[in-house]
Tab-separated table of C-alpha atoms in Angstrom:
chain	number	residue	atom	x	y	z
K	417	MET	CA	0.000	0.000	0.000
K	418	ASP	CA	1.285	3.432	-0.969
K	419	VAL	CA	0.433	5.910	1.777
K	420	ALA	CA	0.712	9.676	1.329
K	421	VAL	CA	0.959	11.630	4.587
K	422	LEU	CA	0.243	15.332	4.147
K	423	ALA	CA	2.475	17.822	5.970
K	424	TYR	CA	1.338	21.436	5.782
K	425	ASP	CA	2.220	24.676	7.557
K	426	GLY	CA	0.898	24.536	11.108
K	427	VAL	CA	0.483	20.744	11.199
K	428	PHE	CA	0.310	19.193	14.672
K	429	ASP	CA	3.780	17.772	15.289
K	430	SER	CA	2.764	14.793	17.407
K	431	GLY	CA	-0.033	13.879	14.996
K	432	LEU	CA	2.304	13.808	12.026
K	433	SER	CA	5.015	11.897	13.860
K	434	ALA	CA	2.558	9.406	15.413
K	435	LEU	CA	1.260	8.396	12.007
K	436	LEU	CA	4.766	8.021	10.615
K	437	ASP	CA	6.112	6.206	13.687
K	438	VAL	CA	3.309	3.649	13.942
K	439	LEU	CA	3.392	2.805	10.237
K	440	ASP	CA	7.187	2.604	10.322
K	441	ALA	CA	6.962	0.284	13.341
K	442	ALA	CA	4.463	-1.893	11.474
K	443	ASN	CA	6.874	-2.184	8.545
K	444	ALA	CA	9.733	-3.073	10.899
K	445	MET	CA	7.732	-5.707	12.799
K	446	ARG	CA	5.806	-7.367	9.984
K	447	GLY	CA	8.593	-9.915	9.506
K	448	GLU	CA	7.842	-11.328	12.958
K	449	LEU	CA	4.523	-12.721	11.709
K	450	PRO	CA	4.351	-16.125	9.993
K	451	GLU	CA	2.242	-14.587	7.194
K	452	PRO	CA	3.145	-10.889	7.109
K	453	PRO	CA	1.041	-8.400	5.144
K	454	PRO	CA	2.701	-6.398	2.338
K	455	ALA	CA	4.814	-3.454	3.453
K	456	TRP	CA	3.556	0.104	3.461
K	457	THR	CA	5.378	2.632	1.273
K	458	ILE	CA	5.077	5.922	3.127
K	459	THR	CA	5.661	9.311	1.497
K	460	THR	CA	5.404	12.620	3.340
K	461	ILE	CA	3.998	15.129	0.857
K	462	GLY	CA	3.585	18.905	0.958
K	463	PHE	CA	2.777	21.954	-1.130
K	464	ARG	CA	6.334	23.199	-0.729
K	465	ARG	CA	9.610	21.347	-0.386
K	466	ARG	CA	9.842	22.449	3.236
K	467	VAL	CA	6.910	23.116	5.549
K	468	ARG	CA	6.909	24.461	9.083
K	469	THR	CA	4.991	22.575	11.747
K	470	GLY	CA	2.902	24.084	14.511
K	471	ALA	CA	5.862	23.832	16.890
K	472	GLY	CA	8.172	25.496	14.367
K	473	HIS	CA	10.045	22.463	13.079
K	474	VAL	CA	10.886	22.176	9.400
K	475	VAL	CA	9.797	19.048	7.533
K	476	GLU	CA	11.025	18.177	4.055
K	477	THR	CA	8.346	16.825	1.760
K	478	ALA	CA	7.785	15.286	-1.641
K	479	PRO	CA	5.434	17.054	-4.095
K	480	VAL	CA	1.699	16.605	-3.479
K	481	ALA	CA	1.451	15.062	-6.935
K	482	ALA	CA	2.483	11.823	-5.212
K	483	ALA	CA	-1.026	11.691	-3.736
K	484	THR	CA	-2.439	10.987	-7.188
K	485	ASP	CA	-1.196	7.391	-7.134
K	486	ALA	CA	-1.548	6.827	-3.380
K	487	ASP	CA	-3.739	4.081	-1.966
K	488	LEU	CA	-4.443	6.196	1.129
K	489	LEU	CA	-4.176	9.903	1.983
K	490	LEU	CA	-3.529	10.714	5.651
K	491	VAL	CA	-4.264	14.259	6.841
K	492	PRO	CA	-2.833	14.961	10.335
K	493	ALA	CA	-4.377	17.558	12.616
K	494	LEU	CA	-3.797	21.294	12.600
K	495	ALA	CA	-2.026	22.617	15.704
K	496	GLU	CA	-4.889	24.907	16.759
K	497	ARG	CA	-6.933	24.528	19.964
K	498	ARG	CA	-9.158	27.613	19.700
K	499	PRO	CA	-12.440	26.647	17.995
K	500	ASP	CA	-13.029	30.024	16.314
K	501	ALA	CA	-9.469	30.212	15.003
K	502	LEU	CA	-9.644	26.592	13.848
K	503	ILE	CA	-12.815	27.124	11.829
K	504	ALA	CA	-11.492	30.393	10.398
K	505	HIS	CA	-8.351	28.604	9.231
K	506	VAL	CA	-9.908	25.475	7.719
K	507	SER	CA	-12.482	27.560	5.849
K	508	GLY	CA	-10.056	30.303	4.803
K	509	PRO	CA	-7.710	30.824	1.855
K	510	ASP	CA	-4.654	29.335	3.593
K	511	ALA	CA	-6.325	25.924	3.745
K	512	LEU	CA	-7.743	26.055	0.216
K	513	PRO	CA	-4.948	23.885	-1.291
K	514	VAL	CA	-5.521	21.257	1.403
K	515	ARG	CA	-9.286	21.251	0.814
K	516	ARG	CA	-8.777	20.885	-2.929
K	517	LEU	CA	-6.327	18.027	-2.431
K	518	ILE	CA	-8.781	16.202	-0.154
K	519	ALA	CA	-11.710	16.741	-2.516
K	520	ALA	CA	-9.696	15.570	-5.528
K	521	ALA	CA	-8.559	12.443	-3.676
K	522	ARG	CA	-12.137	11.646	-2.739
K	523	GLU	CA	-13.276	12.147	-6.346
K	524	ARG	CA	-10.628	9.637	-7.489
K	525	GLY	CA	-11.840	7.171	-4.890
K	526	THR	CA	-8.687	7.372	-2.772
K	527	PRO	CA	-9.374	6.383	0.867
K	528	LEU	CA	-8.903	9.228	3.352
K	529	ALA	CA	-8.052	9.339	7.040
K	530	SER	CA	-7.634	12.092	9.608
K	531	ALA	CA	-7.794	12.745	13.339
K	532	CYS	CA	-8.510	15.503	15.847
K	533	THR	CA	-8.716	18.953	14.210
K	534	GLY	CA	-7.832	17.398	10.853
K	535	THR	CA	-11.379	16.071	10.660
K	536	PHE	CA	-12.503	19.702	10.265
K	537	LEU	CA	-10.465	19.840	7.043
K	538	LEU	CA	-12.233	16.740	5.765
K	539	ALA	CA	-15.636	18.107	6.743
K	540	GLU	CA	-14.905	21.526	5.219
K	541	SER	CA	-13.981	19.755	1.980
K	542	GLY	CA	-17.397	18.098	1.924
K	543	VAL	CA	-16.131	14.509	1.999
K	544	LEU	CA	-17.773	13.656	5.345
K	545	ASP	CA	-21.338	14.636	4.430
K	546	GLY	CA	-23.650	11.778	5.331
K	547	LEU	CA	-20.838	9.642	6.753
K	548	PRO	CA	-20.380	8.777	10.446
K	549	ALA	CA	-17.388	10.595	11.896
K	550	THR	CA	-15.660	11.456	15.139
K	551	THR	CA	-13.373	14.262	16.266
K	552	SER	CA	-11.862	15.638	19.471
K	553	TRP	CA	-14.603	15.333	22.082
K	554	TRP	CA	-14.175	18.935	23.258
K	555	LEU	CA	-14.588	20.286	19.710
K	556	ALA	CA	-17.759	18.310	19.053
K	557	PRO	CA	-20.252	21.167	19.708
K	558	TYR	CA	-18.455	23.421	17.223
K	559	PHE	CA	-18.107	20.632	14.657
K	560	ARG	CA	-21.774	19.706	14.963
K	561	LYS	CA	-22.886	23.316	14.545
K	562	ARG	CA	-20.765	23.948	11.442
K	563	TYR	CA	-21.255	20.574	9.752
K	564	PRO	CA	-24.856	19.474	10.426
K	565	ALA	CA	-24.744	17.074	7.459
K	566	VAL	CA	-22.106	14.926	9.223
K	567	PRO	CA	-23.448	12.321	11.694
K	568	LEU	CA	-20.982	12.922	14.533
K	569	ASP	CA	-20.285	10.553	17.417
K	570	GLU	CA	-17.571	12.121	19.553
K	571	SER	CA	-17.642	9.204	21.985
K	572	ARG	CA	-15.939	6.997	19.375
K	573	MET	CA	-12.166	6.890	19.113
K	574	VAL	CA	-12.152	5.721	15.482
K	575	THR	CA	-14.876	5.557	12.827
K	576	SER	CA	-14.619	4.186	9.305
K	577	SER	CA	-17.188	4.238	6.509
K	578	HIS	CA	-17.086	4.225	2.725
K	579	GLY	CA	-13.349	4.782	2.517
K	580	VAL	CA	-13.114	7.591	5.083
K	581	THR	CA	-11.629	7.002	8.535
K	582	THR	CA	-11.630	9.556	11.340
K	583	ALA	CA	-10.208	9.478	14.857
K	584	GLY	CA	-10.610	11.432	18.073
K	585	ALA	CA	-8.501	13.835	20.094
K	586	ALA	CA	-4.836	14.645	19.553
K	587	PHE	CA	-3.221	11.319	20.413
K	588	GLY	CA	-6.020	9.583	18.578
K	589	HIS	CA	-3.503	9.718	15.713
K	590	VAL	CA	-1.955	6.610	17.283
K	591	ASP	CA	-5.351	4.877	17.279
K	592	LEU	CA	-5.884	6.014	13.692
K	593	ALA	CA	-2.569	4.564	12.531
K	594	LEU	CA	-3.216	1.304	14.378
K	595	ALA	CA	-6.661	1.111	12.771
K	596	ILE	CA	-5.022	1.434	9.350
K	597	VAL	CA	-2.616	-1.381	10.200
K	598	ARG	CA	-5.502	-3.444	11.584
K	599	MET	CA	-7.355	-3.202	8.265
K	600	LYS	CA	-4.538	-5.209	6.676
K	601	SER	CA	-3.468	-7.351	9.626
K	602	PRO	CA	-5.115	-7.460	13.069
K	603	ALA	CA	-2.221	-9.582	14.316
K	604	LEU	CA	0.331	-6.976	13.259
K	605	ALA	CA	-1.700	-4.148	14.818
K	606	GLU	CA	-1.760	-6.050	18.125
K	607	LEU	CA	1.981	-6.694	17.907
K	608	VAL	CA	2.754	-3.006	17.251
K	609	ALA	CA	0.453	-1.919	20.096
K	610	ARG	CA	2.263	-4.267	22.484
K	611	TYR	CA	5.691	-2.978	21.507
K	612	LEU	CA	4.553	0.648	21.777
K	613	VAL	CA	2.590	-0.081	25.000
K	614	VAL	CA	-0.670	1.302	23.635
K	615	ASP	CA	-3.902	0.157	25.277
K	616	GLU	CA	-7.022	-0.322	23.208
K	617	ARG	CA	-9.188	2.792	23.506
K	618	PRO	CA	-12.428	2.292	21.575
K	619	SER	CA	-14.128	5.265	23.240
K	620	GLN	CA	-13.362	8.853	24.230
K	621	ALA	CA	-16.268	8.894	26.675
K	622	ALA	CA	-14.109	8.223	29.714
K	623	TYR	CA	-12.085	11.367	28.971
K	624	THR	CA	-14.977	13.742	28.322
K	625	ILE	CA	-15.421	16.745	30.614
K	626	SER	CA	-19.078	17.698	30.439
K	627	ALA	CA	-18.490	21.240	31.700
K	628	ALA	CA	-16.143	21.901	28.779
K	629	LEU	CA	-18.839	20.858	26.312
K	630	ALA	CA	-21.480	22.952	28.060
K	631	GLN	CA	-19.434	26.153	27.785
K	632	SER	CA	-20.220	26.432	24.079
K	633	ASP	CA	-23.887	27.348	24.752
K	634	PRO	CA	-25.264	29.650	27.523
K	635	THR	CA	-28.460	27.631	28.013
K	636	LEU	CA	-26.568	24.375	28.221
K	637	GLU	CA	-24.022	25.898	30.601
K	638	ALA	CA	-26.796	27.021	32.959
K	639	PHE	CA	-28.469	23.610	32.739
K	640	GLU	CA	-25.186	21.854	33.491
K	641	ARG	CA	-24.613	23.983	36.620
K	642	TRP	CA	-28.165	23.342	37.883
K	643	ALA	CA	-27.970	19.603	37.179
K	644	ARG	CA	-24.697	19.214	39.084
K	645	VAL	CA	-26.309	20.668	42.224
K	646	HIS	CA	-29.180	18.174	41.951
K	647	LEU	CA	-27.319	15.039	40.829
K	648	ASP	CA	-28.212	13.143	44.004
K	649	GLN	CA	-31.922	13.730	43.370
K	650	SER	CA	-34.502	12.625	40.839
K	651	ILE	CA	-34.138	15.266	38.114
K	652	SER	CA	-37.135	16.545	36.179
K	653	ILE	CA	-36.302	18.149	32.848
K	654	ALA	CA	-39.354	20.388	33.254
K	655	ASP	CA	-37.993	21.632	36.599
K	656	ALA	CA	-34.561	22.110	35.021
K	657	ALA	CA	-36.017	24.191	32.201
K	658	ARG	CA	-37.882	26.429	34.657
K	659	ALA	CA	-34.717	26.876	36.723
K	660	VAL	CA	-32.749	27.865	33.635
K	661	GLY	CA	-35.520	30.226	32.491
K	662	VAL	CA	-36.451	28.550	29.193
K	663	SER	CA	-39.187	26.246	27.985
K	664	GLU	CA	-38.665	22.505	28.132
K	665	ARG	CA	-38.713	22.415	24.336
K	666	THR	CA	-36.034	25.128	24.118
K	667	LEU	CA	-33.839	23.184	26.534
K	668	GLN	CA	-34.308	20.001	24.516
K	669	ARG	CA	-33.332	21.832	21.341
K	670	ALA	CA	-30.275	23.477	22.906
K	671	VAL	CA	-28.902	20.167	24.161
K	672	ARG	CA	-29.650	18.400	20.870
K	673	ARG	CA	-28.124	21.190	18.796
K	674	THR	CA	-24.952	21.406	20.854
K	675	LEU	CA	-24.339	17.838	21.957
K	676	GLY	CA	-26.451	15.763	19.591
K	677	THR	CA	-28.164	14.119	22.564
K	678	SER	CA	-31.036	14.602	25.015
K	679	PRO	CA	-31.091	16.386	28.399
K	680	VAL	CA	-31.718	13.045	30.122
K	681	ARG	CA	-28.658	11.462	28.525
K	682	PHE	CA	-26.554	14.531	29.374
K	683	VAL	CA	-27.574	14.220	33.022
K	684	GLN	CA	-26.566	10.549	32.874
K	685	ASP	CA	-23.180	11.626	31.521
K	686	LEU	CA	-22.761	14.031	34.444
K	687	ARG	CA	-23.606	11.233	36.862
K	688	VAL	CA	-21.111	8.883	35.232
K	689	GLU	CA	-18.459	11.605	35.354
K	690	ARG	CA	-18.978	12.233	39.083
K	691	ALA	CA	-19.212	8.529	39.916
K	692	SER	CA	-15.984	7.834	38.019
K	693	HIS	CA	-14.245	10.604	39.954
K	694	LEU	CA	-15.465	9.241	43.295
K	695	LEU	CA	-14.363	5.718	42.378
K	696	ARG	CA	-10.876	6.938	41.512
K	697	THR	CA	-10.418	9.275	44.473
K	698	THR	CA	-12.327	7.762	47.418
K	699	GLY	CA	-12.876	4.430	49.114
K	700	LEU	CA	-16.652	4.853	49.246
K	701	PRO	CA	-18.659	1.690	48.496
K	702	LEU	CA	-20.369	1.623	45.103
K	703	GLU	CA	-23.764	1.631	46.834
K	704	VAL	CA	-22.955	4.958	48.515
K	705	ILE	CA	-21.574	6.462	45.309
K	706	ALA	CA	-24.701	5.377	43.443
K	707	ARG	CA	-26.906	7.292	45.889
K	708	LYS	CA	-24.661	10.341	45.632
K	709	VAL	CA	-25.298	10.467	41.874
K	710	GLY	CA	-29.027	9.815	42.030
K	711	TYR	CA	-29.355	6.042	41.706
K	712	GLU	CA	-31.057	3.902	44.327
K	713	HIS	CA	-29.383	0.688	43.204
K	714	ALA	CA	-25.650	0.208	42.613
K	715	ASN	CA	-26.304	-2.178	39.730
K	716	THR	CA	-27.944	0.626	37.736
K	717	LEU	CA	-24.765	2.664	38.044
K	718	ARG	CA	-22.600	-0.390	37.329
K	719	ILE	CA	-24.374	-1.004	34.016
K	720	LEU	CA	-24.251	2.681	33.045
K	721	LEU	CA	-20.520	2.915	33.775
K	722	ARG	CA	-19.790	-0.041	31.521
K	723	GLU	CA	-22.036	1.325	28.771
K	724	ARG	CA	-20.614	4.860	28.803
K	725	THR	CA	-16.946	4.322	29.673
K	726	GLY	CA	-16.342	0.839	28.275
K	727	THR	CA	-14.903	-0.302	31.591
K	728	THR	CA	-16.054	-1.568	34.971
K	729	ALA	CA	-16.425	0.104	38.344
K	730	GLY	CA	-13.628	-2.119	39.635
K	731	SER	CA	-11.276	-1.004	36.876
K	732	LEU	CA	-12.021	2.651	37.604
K	733	ARG	CA	-11.379	2.005	41.288
K	734	GLY	CA	-8.020	0.427	40.382
K	735	ARG	CA	-6.885	3.625	38.668
C-alpha cells in the first residue's frame, strides 16, 4: 500500500510523527509474523519542499502530486486549539490547497483518514457529508454546529465508513494509525500496540469533561450547573427548564443542537463523570456512590458505567 501523509504549515507535530512512527513500526515488525502483510510505502507530501509545523520544526516533503497514485491519503491535525481560530483557518484561503487536495482524492476514490482537528479539514472539503465521523470530544459542539450534514459521534475513538476514517482527540492519531494497520493485519496491529505499549481505547467517553462541552452554549451551561447541584436527586427536565428560564422544548433543542443528545442522557453523563471521579479518588462503596449520583441501586450505576466508559467500576477504582 502506498500511503501519502500530508504535511502542511501549522500541522500538529505529534499527529504527524505518530502516524509516521506507527506505520514505520508496522513495517519493521511485519517480519515477525508467519504470514506478514505487504509493506507500506510511506511518502510525506507537501505543497512546498519544506513546511513548518505548529511547533516550528521544518519538515522536508515530496510534491503533493504523489497523492495521485496513493492508496491512502492521511491528513494529520492542525495545531490549533481555539475553535473560532480553527474554523477560520480550515475555511479560509490558507487551507484552500488542502481542501482541494482532499476533494480531488475523494473524487478519485482514494481512501482518506484524519484525526482531531484534521477532521474539520475533511468536513470543510465536503467529503464527510452523510458519513459517520468522530473528532476531538471537546470540539464536538463546534463541529456539529458547522457541519450538520455529518453524523458525529464524539464518543468513538475511530470511525470508518465508505473509505473515510476519522479518529478522536490529539493522540487519537496513534489509534488512527493502528486502525489502518488493523485493516490489513489485526495480528500486526496487536503486535505493534504491544511494543509501543498502547492500550485499546475504543471510546473517548471516559475522557470527556461535560463542563467543557457545556461552555459552548449559555443555556446548556446554565443547565449543566443546575444539574450538578441536583445530581443526588430525581431530576425533572421540566424543573430544570424552569430553573434555567427557558421552555422545556427550548432546553431540549439546545442540548440536541450542541451535543447531539437529550437532556436526560446529558444528566446521565454528568452522573457517570462524578461517579468515576469518586471511584478513583475515594474508598466509598459503590452503593454509597450510586446514591450520591441519584441512583437507588448500585447495579444501575454499574451497568451505566460499563455502557458509557467501556470499563467496569472495579477497573475505575483500580486507577
